[in-house]
Structures are given as C-alpha cells and as structure tokens.
C-alpha cells in the first residue's frame, strides 16, 4: 500500500463493476481522501448518499467542499463558490429537519465561520441546533465567546465572561476576555439601556469601578473560604492593575499597592512550585528601587533555622524549603543575582549549594522517577556559575558547574533539566560523547526529535563524531518520513468519526512537519555525512550521489515557508525578562539557521554536480572533446557557485550584526566558525578550480592559456589555504596548567572544518584527474604524431602533480598533529590534579568525573577524524594522471 | 482543596505536541508516536484536554476515550494518559482534569471510568484513591520494561458513574488477570 494512487484506481474499477456497493463506494471515498482528491471525494460522497441515504455520507461530501475551499489557491473562489455551496447543502438539510448529529452542526458552524457569517453562526449556536453541541465541555459558550469577539459585540462578551467567571473564578481565559471587553466598552462610551436587560447575555459590568468591584467580590469569596483559596482572583487583581496602569487610570490605586499584593500572594501560595511562574509575569509592576525591599520582606516570612556553621540559615521542612526557593527564584528574575559582583556571586553559589545539599534529606524516600525537593537550588547555582563564566571567562566556573550538575544527577537521576544543561555545557566545551547517553536517557521520541533533536544534531558533526551524527540524523529522518503516511490514515478516521474540525488541523500539522527546519537540516547533513565518510573511499562519489537520489539541479527546500519547530525554551530559565529569549532573537536564530543551511545545501549540490559532470573517460570521448571542444553539459556548476558566494556574503553580513542569544536559548550555528576558519572560502576555491577544469575540458586546447594559468594558480592557492586552516587547528585541546584545566574546543571545530574541506578537495582532485588524464593521453598521442612540444599544458599537469604531493605532506602534518594530541591527552594525569584549593573535596570527584568524560570524548573525536583522514590519504596516494 | 489550578482549559490540538516537552520529559510520561495522538484526536477529541498557564506554558493534559459494550453495561470512559508538569504539581490540576473526564463520560452515559497505573507509582495510586477510585483488578506484567528490568504489574482502577446505581462495575475481582485477558 505504498502507492495510494493505485488504490483509487482499484476502487474506481470496483464501483464500475458493482455500482450499487456501499462498501466499494465508501472505500473509494477513503482512497480519494488518502491522496487529497477533494473534488472526487465530493462526488463520491454524493453518490454514496444516493445509494444509501445516510447523513454521514452527505456530510462527507459537504466537508470535501470545505476542503476544496481551504486548499484553493484562489481565495475568492473559496468565498464565492465552494463555501456558499457547502452552506446551501447544509441549509437544505436544516430546512428538511434532517440534521441528526453533533458533527453536522459542528460542520455548519465551521462553514459559517469561514464565510465570515458570524451573525448566522451565532444563531445556530444559540438556537435549537446548538443544543446538539454537548460532547465538548462549554462548547456553546466557547463558540459564542469567539463569535462575540469577531462581531465586536463587547456587551455580550463582557456579560458572558462574568457569568463564566462566577461559575469558575479560576478560568484565566475569561478574565482576559472580561478585561478586553471592559476597555472596549469604555472606549466606545457604552451606556446600558435605560430599561430591560443589558444584552442577550445578561448584566454588563462596563465601568472601571464595576470591574474593581467584580474582582474584589471574587477575592472576598476566596478570603472567606476555610480551604485553600483559588489563585485566579488574586492574579486577576494584578492583571487589572497592569491594564489600568497602561491606560494611565488613577483607579489602579484602589486595588492596592502591587508590592503589598504580591507579598500577600507569596504568603498564600509561596509554598507551591508554580508561585514563581505566577509572579514573574507581574514583576514589572515593581519599581527597580523596590526590588531589594520586596525580596527582604518575603525572606522575613520564610521560617529558617538559626544560621549554621557556614552562616547559612536552613528550612525545616519542604514547605519552608519551597518558600525559600521561590524567593531565590524571584531574586534571580528581578536581576538581583546578575547585579552581584564576583565575590557576591561566589557567596550566593555557596549558599545555594548549602540549601541544595541540606534539602536532600527531605527526599530520602523519593523514588528514582521523582525529583528531589531541592533540585532547583542546584539548577539555580549552575546558572550563577554560567553567569560568572560569561562575565570573567574563568573556565573553572564551567568545570565546577559541570561537577555540580553531575552531583545533582547522582541524587536525582530523572531530572531532565540537569541533563539538558549538561548536554549544552558539554557541547559548548567540545565534548559530544557524554551527550549521547544523556540525551538517550531523556527518552525523547517521535515529535520530540523535531522539537529538541537540534540539541544532538547541532554539535555531533561539528565536534567530529560523525558516526553519532549520522545516527542522530537517522532518528529524526525516520520520524519525518513516516509522517506523510501516518497523517493520511487519521484524516480518513476523522471523516469516519465526523471530527470535521480536525481535518484541516491534521493537514496543517502534516505540512508543519514537512516544512520543518530541522527536517531540511538533517536531510542535508545526513547526505553530507554519507559523502564525507564514504564518497571516493568505499564507493565512488557518483555511486553515492546516485544512491541518495540527489539531484543537484533541484532545490526542493521550502525556503520561504520554513517552520521553526525547535523548542527553544526547553531549558528552564529564571532570568529577568530582558535577558530571556526575545522574539527578535528567535527570528535572528532562524535567519542564521537558514543561512547556514543554504551554505550546506549549496555545498552538497555542488558536490553532486561534480559527480554528474564526471564522465567515464573513454578515450574516444576525450579525443572528441579535446579536439572539437564540444561538450553538451548544462552548466550548473557556475550558477551554484555564484549562489554559494552570495550566501557566504549574506552570512558575513549577518554576523556583522553581532547577534547574541541567551546561553540557555538557541546555540549559534557553525556559520561564524566556518567563515573564521577559512574553510568556506577554501571550498569555494576548490569548486572554482573544478569550474576552470571544466572550461579547459570544453575549450580547444590552443585557446586555453588563460584558464591553464588560473588552474595552476588555484592548485597553489588551495594548498596555501588548506595549510592556513590547519594552522588554526594547532594547539592543545585540553591543557592542565597550575592545577587548572583549560579547553580550546575551537581547535577541534577547526579540525573538523579542515577534514570536511579536505573531503571536498579530494572530490575536486578526483574530478580534475578524470578530466586531465584523457587530456594528457591524447596530447601525448598528438605529440608523437606531430613531434611538436605543447609546453603550455605541461603547467597544468605538473601543477596537478605538485598539488597532490602537497596534499600528501599536509596529510602527514595533520596526522602528526592528531597523534600528538592523542598522546598528550592520554598522558594527562587528571587523577593527580589537586583541586582542593579551589573546591571542597566532595565536589572534586564530580568535577574529575566530568573532566574524564571530556578527555575521553576528545580522544574519540580525534580518532574518528584521524581514521577518516588516513583513508583519504591512502586513496589520494593512488590518484595519478 | 481542588481547583487552585488557575488555568485555561481547552481542547488539545496538534500544535500542542510542539510545546509539551516540559510535561513529557518526565520519566513516567510516555511520548507516543504521532498516530496514537491523531487517533485520539480523530475519534475522541472532546476527551483530550490541555491546561495552559497564564504565561502560555502547558501545565498538563488528559487523554482518554469512551469504549465498551453498552448491552453488557461495560460502556465506560477510559483514562489513557494524565500528566502534569513538575512545576504545576500540588495544585489539584490532575484532579480537575479527572473531574472533566468523568463529566464527559457521564454525559455519554458511561457506567464507570477506569485507568491503569503502575503498581509502584504510589503517588498516583493514592491520588486516584482520594478521587474515589478503587482497585478493580491487578493486571500482571502489563507494563513491559526496557533496559533489562522486570515487567511491571498494573492496577486497573475504577470509579462508578451515576448510571451504575448499584456500583456493580467496581466490585473487585478476586484474582489477578493477564494482559491478554483484558479487553
């Protein structure tokens, strides 16, 4: 069943044979649904209904009209033809009183809503038909609310919101719609009618005074309760203050002083883990000079012991712990942590760690799957370490942070936040090996490959772990490839069960996955990785390109409508609002990802072009080409090369903006390092060389003096540029100096760029050899015949030989460097490193654990890179012309 | 004690799958394949409800279905998944979501609501007991374990709805059953 279009053919034949078969016709309908043939579905539905007059069949046909409207390119056609037709079809059933099911009313509503006929939709929902809307809770109310907003019927919106809030004073969406309607009514100068009902939904509370009274009544109810009060009304008060303040309404003060109100909120709900999420939205109501005062007041209410030996006062139970933790989180959210100097931050870390370790006693009986009560202290302290590192560049801070998180994980093995932050830190320090286990213990599956898969794929390859990188891409690719099949099946089910509103939703979902940025990235990187690891080693570049179905002429990435499905806030952050990931940064990050993807995709297509251009060098062909200068090949190399150059320029321009992302937000792409390492330009030069050689191949030899010079110059510059990249890889990855560990992950990243570039140069060399070899042979023949020396071409041939010899010595140099690094890493005696001066003995073990992981990872990267280079060096040795 | 969730409760949609990491990175919360979620959304959309915090974060969700024979008085609501993000726990949100699922099942004329829970998940078992659920039967090795640990038993817990006036549906079975014996 991999060819659904054949299934439609099958059932078309079946219904021709048995025209009255309900079964075959309904199968035919579903077969059309699978391939999205909406028009045929519409007809098939009607045919079915005529054979067996069951309502669902009729409405299948109606829904297929709606789908034609949704999918139509011409939106006018949707509004003037498909939807009105669908509407009339339903109206007919209404008039004949044939409406049976809730799904049918639901569909009617959908049609009217899409037609913008909100008044009519409202009549349906509020009328007799609306009584069928019962499955979903508050279905009628929610639909009415949405229609009132569309129709700007603010009195009704206002009255209904209040009614629903009286029923459930905790439903946040209705506070929002109440306040929205309130200010609209005020702006309109709305006055209640002198007599009769305010509106069809009842009483309207349309003045600020009434709104304040309404919120205060809800509060009074909560205050009078014996049980724990609801949070809704208390937060609604803060929300109302914010909105009044934004409009400059002095009545704001009647609700109270935000500092006092937030203090009271803390008293009531400070022992709930969500207190921080609730209050952080309203922290901007406090003036900066009140921040410290606010925190001090909260702290005074937290029951803590007398200070211990280390001067830290500790909570006696989990409730006190949670309150204290909340104050710490609020301090951070107010920027008070950031304001501390280095000593202050170190002291803060000391206190947080003390609270963390002390709090572990409350969770002694916790299961492996549960979090420790004090885990978030550990995370907070880690964040302060990262602040310190960012400020001072002192790498010790990162080491201690790694150690602390390892310690945290040893007590709370299910804590996803610890794992996520460890992943980020290891990657930033150049170590991918530990990430594999950490990520796999998160048990991220299916859609999570799309939302957090970037954590793996961003660094695996760039840190030289090609095997793991390949595997990471495969996890994601498998998910994306099953999407098409999976979703079609459930679109059909939605028809069967009459879940009509889900059909466009499923289709949008499918498209969101197909247009996923991550999908395009893993597809591209997976192909590049395959080529780096195999092409012209175990099999030829041409075979590789062919087997992956890469067509260099084609650009099949939906650049203009790419969906960024990354979950960029998956790492918890309590940073102040101005340090959180902004919408602008999000959009910059997407821009950067797209630029880098374009670079990679163009590189891939250029490599594919080399494979297409390489032709089997049968002597006859070569002779002909050389003599006639006729080569009928579409020139795609140059246009692609131009595009790559433009993209690299755009990339450089983007980097000039100096966009920075929050540490816990998206990582920058490889773009900046790629440009700085020189690898992009070296690759451009290599492709340029291929273009020259192609030109040489196409032209008559006598007219090629200029291009021959360009070719031999390119050979020389390529060697020089490769050497320059290699120089940027020299130095120690991990160094121990005066009891301190120092890493230089950039050296590793540069080495990976070197290796990738060497691969490209290798393929270009093979391409050159393929062209030059027959050329040389035919020249030698001519030479014999005519007995005249054609000295000019010798420049190219000898240039090629010098080039390959130069490559060989570069290979020895880089392999020596790798070997040297491996030896010194292995020789490093981390065990003997004394860290006591900088940290207590208990922490040392965890820091050393992290160091060991880092070293092991570096060694693995070096080994993978070294192995690949050795293979390429061996093959290059035999490359002769 | 219930209801201090302060939340927007709404129907779960496909787009929520991109936002539920804070809930699903919990070790006891399974992330299913796309077909599984789509099946529930296509068949029982009203039974898939998500709670959203004022800041826009997802707090938790419940996913369920209606199944069983009416004639044999086995028509019931079933809780397939219920999960709340760590920072939104201890607010009674799970209880509120259960209450909604029970209400929907009442409207559909179900006889009871049932759910499966790991025998080891004492926190959850106690919560369900507090909400009026009792162990109807034990299902042996219902949860297949990965990484070499033994398979785990499940409790099948039930709560009678108003249609089951005599509460016949929740009389405990005397013996445990095997997974292949349950419907």
Tab-separated table of C-alpha atoms in Angstrom, chain A residues 133-138 168 170-173 227-233 235 265 269 271-274 276-278 280-281 319 322 367-371 414 416 420 442-448 450-452 479 486-487 490 493-494 497 499 501-502 505-506 509 512-513 563 565 567 570, chain B residues 1-22 24-43 45-46 49 52-55 57 59 86-91 96 100-101 103-104 107-108 120-123 149:
chain	number	residue	atom	x	y	z
A	133	UNK	CA	-23.197	20.677	20.859
A	134	UNK	CA	-22.716	18.642	24.001
A	135	UNK	CA	-19.611	16.444	23.779
A	136	UNK	CA	-17.056	19.091	24.440
A	137	UNK	CA	-17.421	20.907	27.741
A	138	UNK	CA	-18.637	24.501	27.423
A	168	UNK	CA	-15.459	29.177	37.777
A	170	UNK	CA	-10.210	30.310	38.227
A	171	UNK	CA	-10.575	30.164	34.451
A	172	UNK	CA	-7.953	32.574	33.240
A	173	UNK	CA	-9.140	32.992	29.640
A	227	UNK	CA	-9.960	25.665	52.379
A	228	UNK	CA	-7.070	26.933	50.328
A	229	UNK	CA	-8.209	29.837	48.151
A	230	UNK	CA	-8.122	29.839	44.343
A	231	UNK	CA	-5.245	31.703	42.719
A	232	UNK	CA	-7.280	33.157	39.863
A	233	UNK	CA	-8.853	36.199	41.542
A	235	UNK	CA	-3.725	37.203	39.873
A	265	UNK	CA	0.237	36.354	47.146
A	269	UNK	CA	0.876	30.487	47.594
A	271	UNK	CA	4.860	27.001	49.029
A	272	UNK	CA	3.635	25.989	45.558
A	273	UNK	CA	6.273	25.366	42.902
A	274	UNK	CA	4.270	27.455	40.416
A	276	UNK	CA	7.437	31.821	40.590
A	277	UNK	CA	5.681	31.303	37.222
A	278	UNK	CA	2.652	33.203	38.528
A	280	UNK	CA	7.209	36.589	37.346
A	281	UNK	CA	4.616	37.871	34.856
A	319	UNK	CA	7.093	23.891	52.619
A	322	UNK	CA	9.745	25.737	48.655
A	367	UNK	CA	11.640	7.054	44.008
A	368	UNK	CA	14.117	7.086	41.140
A	369	UNK	CA	11.444	8.594	38.935
A	370	UNK	CA	10.785	11.500	41.285
A	371	UNK	CA	12.627	14.772	41.574
A	414	UNK	CA	15.348	11.634	36.300
A	416	UNK	CA	15.540	16.396	32.706
A	420	UNK	CA	19.594	19.314	29.257
A	442	UNK	CA	15.745	11.747	28.261
A	443	UNK	CA	13.906	9.155	26.201
A	444	UNK	CA	12.988	11.769	23.611
A	445	UNK	CA	10.899	10.220	20.880
A	446	UNK	CA	8.800	10.939	17.821
A	447	UNK	CA	7.732	14.570	17.682
A	448	UNK	CA	10.445	15.393	20.209
A	450	UNK	CA	11.651	17.695	15.759
A	451	UNK	CA	11.403	19.912	18.837
A	452	UNK	CA	14.623	19.076	20.685
A	479	UNK	CA	10.231	10.248	12.187
A	486	UNK	CA	0.671	8.409	9.399
A	487	UNK	CA	-1.315	11.594	8.953
A	490	UNK	CA	-6.065	9.757	10.551
A	493	UNK	CA	-10.515	8.405	10.530
A	494	UNK	CA	-11.587	11.978	11.198
A	497	UNK	CA	-15.921	9.786	13.192
A	499	UNK	CA	-14.349	15.075	13.640
A	501	UNK	CA	-12.677	20.396	12.546
A	502	UNK	CA	-9.691	18.061	12.952
A	505	UNK	CA	-5.834	20.694	11.618
A	506	UNK	CA	-4.226	17.379	10.636
A	509	UNK	CA	0.138	19.568	11.118
A	512	UNK	CA	4.232	21.880	9.585
A	513	UNK	CA	6.334	18.725	9.840
A	563	UNK	CA	8.660	26.165	10.081
A	565	UNK	CA	9.610	23.801	15.359
A	567	UNK	CA	11.526	24.192	21.441
A	570	UNK	CA	13.021	23.752	26.875
B	1	UNK	CA	-8.674	21.688	48.155
B	2	UNK	CA	-9.446	21.228	44.478
B	3	UNK	CA	-9.315	23.846	41.821
B	4	UNK	CA	-6.488	26.208	42.600
B	5	UNK	CA	-5.200	25.435	39.138
B	6	UNK	CA	-5.786	28.924	37.657
B	7	UNK	CA	-5.689	27.851	34.204
B	8	UNK	CA	-7.134	27.959	30.759
B	9	UNK	CA	-8.656	24.592	29.962
B	10	UNK	CA	-9.131	23.905	26.299
B	11	UNK	CA	-9.127	21.196	23.657
B	12	UNK	CA	-5.711	19.726	22.898
B	13	UNK	CA	-4.608	20.436	19.321
B	14	UNK	CA	-1.788	19.140	17.125
B	15	UNK	CA	0.222	22.294	17.732
B	16	UNK	CA	0.398	21.437	21.428
B	17	UNK	CA	2.607	18.473	20.508
B	18	UNK	CA	5.361	21.003	19.807
B	19	UNK	CA	5.009	22.571	23.235
B	20	UNK	CA	4.579	19.705	25.674
B	21	UNK	CA	8.231	18.931	26.438
B	22	UNK	CA	8.083	20.328	29.962
B	24	UNK	CA	6.648	14.836	28.633
B	25	UNK	CA	10.308	14.879	29.662
B	26	UNK	CA	9.079	13.347	32.911
B	27	UNK	CA	10.261	9.725	33.178
B	28	UNK	CA	6.765	8.352	33.814
B	29	UNK	CA	5.173	10.187	30.913
B	30	UNK	CA	5.299	8.327	27.639
B	31	UNK	CA	5.702	10.217	24.378
B	32	UNK	CA	3.711	8.232	21.859
B	33	UNK	CA	4.043	8.110	18.096
B	34	UNK	CA	2.050	10.628	16.096
B	35	UNK	CA	-0.582	8.048	15.020
B	36	UNK	CA	-1.519	7.454	18.639
B	37	UNK	CA	-2.305	11.116	19.310
B	38	UNK	CA	-4.045	11.567	15.974
B	39	UNK	CA	-6.213	8.539	16.633
B	40	UNK	CA	-7.452	10.094	19.870
B	41	UNK	CA	-7.922	13.493	18.260
B	42	UNK	CA	-9.881	11.979	15.371
B	43	UNK	CA	-12.060	9.703	17.455
B	45	UNK	CA	-11.403	14.968	20.516
B	46	UNK	CA	-13.531	16.008	23.494
B	49	UNK	CA	-7.908	18.385	27.215
B	52	UNK	CA	-2.475	26.278	29.902
B	53	UNK	CA	-0.895	28.690	32.404
B	54	UNK	CA	-1.300	32.487	32.173
B	55	UNK	CA	2.280	32.683	30.893
B	57	UNK	CA	3.222	27.267	29.251
B	59	UNK	CA	0.682	22.736	32.605
B	86	UNK	CA	6.623	19.285	37.725
B	87	UNK	CA	6.250	22.999	38.418
B	88	UNK	CA	2.460	22.825	38.234
B	89	UNK	CA	2.045	19.928	40.592
B	90	UNK	CA	0.376	20.110	44.006
B	91	UNK	CA	-2.343	22.393	42.641
B	96	UNK	CA	-9.597	18.814	37.927
B	100	UNK	CA	-13.717	16.855	33.472
B	101	UNK	CA	-13.191	13.410	32.010
B	103	UNK	CA	-18.241	14.665	33.471
B	104	UNK	CA	-17.836	13.914	29.767
B	107	UNK	CA	-22.841	12.823	29.528
B	108	UNK	CA	-22.081	9.915	27.266
B	120	UNK	CA	4.904	1.104	42.014
B	121	UNK	CA	3.515	4.560	41.304
B	122	UNK	CA	2.279	5.007	44.840
B	123	UNK	CA	1.780	8.752	44.474
B	149	UNK	CA	14.336	-4.567	34.321
